[in-house]
Amino acid sequence: MYERILIPTDGSKVAKAAVDQAVDIAEKYDAEVHALYVADTDAISYSLGTEQVDRIRQGNFEGMTELREEAKAATGYVAEQAAEHGLESVEHHAGGQPHRLISSYAEDHGIDLVVMGSHGRSGVRRALLGSVTERTLRSTHVPVLVVDYQGTDE
């Protein structure tokens, strides 16, 4: 049923909660796990120059040590969890609008299931903060499992 499972991650507690669920499902189906880190260029474009934003959109984080390390740590955590369960994994880093890149990656790589976390915010808080998870749900035809994180905000 599931051959390839995508876990979009930013390394947060919310994302890590989704990793547990995704790895559990992947283990049951002996599925390949894909970890995707997306640097949100809309959020960082104000503090960087156009050239750096273009490089990030191409997935090139060279010269941006903190961003590169954050991306490696986030996808590395997913890969470690997959390896502990004897699963193959793929790590990918990209830059752009997260929901669009998640949807594109899922469709381009034959992903059968996307597993991602959510804070479970509602009402005004969700409208003001926006929701990558909600936007992903609206922009892909691939099934999405949303893991509701019940903890403190980061």
Tab-separated table of C-alpha atoms in Angstrom:
chain	number	residue	atom	x	y	z
A	1	MET	CA	0.000	0.000	0.000
A	2	TYR	CA	2.769	2.458	0.945
A	3	GLU	CA	6.125	2.226	-0.834
A	4	ARG	CA	7.403	5.767	-0.228
A	5	ILE	CA	6.485	7.997	2.714
A	6	LEU	CA	7.419	11.687	2.829
A	7	ILE	CA	8.138	13.450	6.106
A	8	PRO	CA	8.486	17.220	5.703
A	9	THR	CA	10.536	18.436	8.653
A	10	ASP	CA	11.975	21.586	10.143
A	11	GLY	CA	13.466	19.758	13.122
A	12	SER	CA	10.869	21.101	15.566
A	13	LYS	CA	9.108	19.062	18.264
A	14	VAL	CA	5.991	19.185	16.102
A	15	ALA	CA	7.839	17.657	13.137
A	16	LYS	CA	9.526	15.051	15.329
A	17	ALA	CA	6.127	13.889	16.617
A	18	ALA	CA	5.178	13.119	13.009
A	19	VAL	CA	8.412	11.162	12.477
A	20	ASP	CA	7.384	8.537	15.032
A	21	GLN	CA	4.066	7.954	13.277
A	22	ALA	CA	5.623	7.904	9.811
A	23	VAL	CA	8.387	5.460	10.748
A	24	ASP	CA	5.857	3.171	12.406
A	25	ILE	CA	3.781	3.081	9.210
A	26	ALA	CA	6.875	2.716	7.031
A	27	GLU	CA	8.054	-0.240	9.095
A	28	LYS	CA	4.721	-2.010	8.666
A	29	TYR	CA	4.885	-1.646	4.885
A	30	ASP	CA	8.689	-1.782	4.486
A	31	ALA	CA	8.415	1.618	2.828
A	32	GLU	CA	11.223	3.985	1.894
A	33	VAL	CA	11.253	7.134	4.040
A	34	HIS	CA	11.874	10.535	2.428
A	35	ALA	CA	12.868	13.450	4.673
A	36	LEU	CA	12.342	16.908	3.175
A	37	TYR	CA	13.580	20.164	4.688
A	38	VAL	CA	12.307	23.341	3.038
A	39	ALA	CA	13.814	26.729	3.835
A	40	ASP	CA	10.883	29.133	3.528
A	41	THR	CA	12.249	31.799	1.196
A	42	ASP	CA	9.236	34.049	1.819
A	43	ALA	CA	10.141	34.192	5.510
A	44	ILE	CA	13.867	34.785	5.015
A	45	SER	CA	13.953	36.892	1.860
A	46	TYR	CA	13.822	40.169	3.770
A	47	SER	CA	17.098	39.562	5.558
A	48	LEU	CA	19.035	38.129	2.594
A	49	GLY	CA	20.009	39.418	-0.799
A	50	THR	CA	18.440	38.209	-4.041
A	51	GLU	CA	21.474	36.088	-4.922
A	52	GLN	CA	21.338	34.178	-1.633
A	53	VAL	CA	17.578	33.605	-1.920
A	54	ASP	CA	18.058	32.247	-5.458
A	55	ARG	CA	20.750	29.851	-4.193
A	56	ILE	CA	18.460	28.661	-1.408
A	57	ARG	CA	15.644	28.064	-3.917
A	58	GLN	CA	18.048	25.792	-5.781
A	59	GLY	CA	18.749	23.865	-2.564
A	60	ASN	CA	22.254	25.291	-2.315
A	61	PHE	CA	22.875	26.278	1.305
A	62	GLU	CA	26.638	26.727	0.865
A	63	GLY	CA	27.954	29.707	2.771
A	64	MET	CA	24.919	29.642	5.057
A	65	THR	CA	26.324	27.462	7.794
A	66	GLU	CA	23.442	27.826	10.251
A	67	LEU	CA	20.783	27.037	7.637
A	68	ARG	CA	22.777	24.108	6.240
A	69	GLU	CA	23.318	22.651	9.725
A	70	GLU	CA	19.648	23.108	10.621
A	71	ALA	CA	18.602	21.292	7.421
A	72	LYS	CA	21.084	18.444	7.980
A	73	ALA	CA	20.003	18.020	11.595
A	74	ALA	CA	16.309	17.960	10.691
A	75	THR	CA	16.556	15.396	7.890
A	76	GLY	CA	19.318	13.517	9.705
A	77	TYR	CA	16.984	12.876	12.624
A	78	VAL	CA	14.464	11.303	10.252
A	79	ALA	CA	17.180	9.188	8.596
A	80	GLU	CA	18.437	7.991	12.003
A	81	GLN	CA	14.948	6.961	13.083
A	82	ALA	CA	14.401	5.120	9.798
A	83	ALA	CA	17.766	3.336	10.093
A	84	GLU	CA	16.940	2.194	13.640
A	85	HIS	CA	13.975	0.366	12.132
A	86	GLY	CA	15.930	-1.057	9.190
A	87	LEU	CA	14.360	1.301	6.670
A	88	GLU	CA	15.956	3.014	3.695
A	89	SER	CA	15.789	6.794	3.668
A	90	VAL	CA	16.379	9.718	1.340
A	91	GLU	CA	17.259	13.222	2.565
A	92	HIS	CA	16.496	16.306	0.487
A	93	HIS	CA	16.956	20.025	1.189
A	94	ALA	CA	15.255	22.764	-0.813
A	95	GLY	CA	14.174	26.376	-0.633
A	96	GLY	CA	10.918	28.036	-1.614
A	97	GLN	CA	7.325	27.994	-0.413
A	98	PRO	CA	7.060	24.920	1.809
A	99	HIS	CA	3.579	23.752	0.814
A	100	ARG	CA	4.368	24.009	-2.890
A	101	LEU	CA	7.675	22.173	-2.588
A	102	ILE	CA	6.147	19.453	-0.422
A	103	SER	CA	3.387	18.904	-2.979
A	104	SER	CA	5.810	18.952	-5.918
A	105	TYR	CA	8.237	16.595	-4.218
A	106	ALA	CA	5.437	14.156	-3.400
A	107	GLU	CA	4.196	14.076	-6.970
A	108	ASP	CA	7.678	14.032	-8.583
A	109	HIS	CA	8.934	11.153	-6.408
A	110	GLY	CA	5.923	8.863	-6.394
A	111	ILE	CA	5.169	9.449	-2.726
A	112	ASP	CA	2.230	7.393	-1.442
A	113	LEU	CA	1.737	9.197	1.875
A	114	VAL	CA	2.839	12.501	3.416
A	115	VAL	CA	3.080	12.548	7.223
A	116	MET	CA	3.436	15.933	8.864
A	117	GLY	CA	2.872	17.572	12.208
A	118	SER	CA	0.524	20.348	13.184
A	119	HIS	CA	0.165	22.513	16.267
A	120	GLY	CA	-3.592	22.075	16.079
A	121	ARG	CA	-4.206	25.817	16.140
A	122	SER	CA	-7.616	27.052	15.108
A	123	GLY	CA	-9.475	30.246	14.473
A	124	VAL	CA	-7.636	33.553	14.470
A	125	ARG	CA	-4.279	32.061	15.547
A	126	ARG	CA	-4.269	29.763	12.496
A	127	ALA	CA	-5.358	32.567	10.170
A	128	LEU	CA	-2.688	34.934	11.472
A	129	LEU	CA	0.143	32.407	11.533
A	130	GLY	CA	-0.791	30.492	8.401
A	131	SER	CA	-0.436	26.760	8.207
A	132	VAL	CA	1.998	24.862	5.992
A	133	THR	CA	0.059	21.710	6.809
A	134	GLU	CA	-3.278	23.191	5.780
A	135	ARG	CA	-1.826	24.630	2.570
A	136	THR	CA	-0.235	21.275	1.764
A	137	LEU	CA	-3.575	19.549	2.238
A	138	ARG	CA	-5.119	21.916	-0.308
A	139	SER	CA	-2.296	21.664	-2.853
A	140	THR	CA	-1.671	17.935	-3.250
A	141	HIS	CA	-3.600	14.861	-4.330
A	142	VAL	CA	-1.331	12.593	-2.279
A	143	PRO	CA	-2.875	11.432	1.024
A	144	VAL	CA	-1.663	13.458	4.018
A	145	LEU	CA	-1.641	12.186	7.601
A	146	VAL	CA	-1.639	15.102	10.036
A	147	VAL	CA	-0.178	14.356	13.467
A	148	ASP	CA	-1.540	16.789	16.043
A	149	TYR	CA	1.194	17.861	18.417
A	150	GLN	CA	-0.141	18.371	21.931
A	151	GLY	CA	2.625	20.309	23.629
A	152	THR	CA	3.821	23.791	24.302
A	153	ASP	CA	4.489	26.155	21.438
A	154	GLU	CA	8.105	26.543	20.460
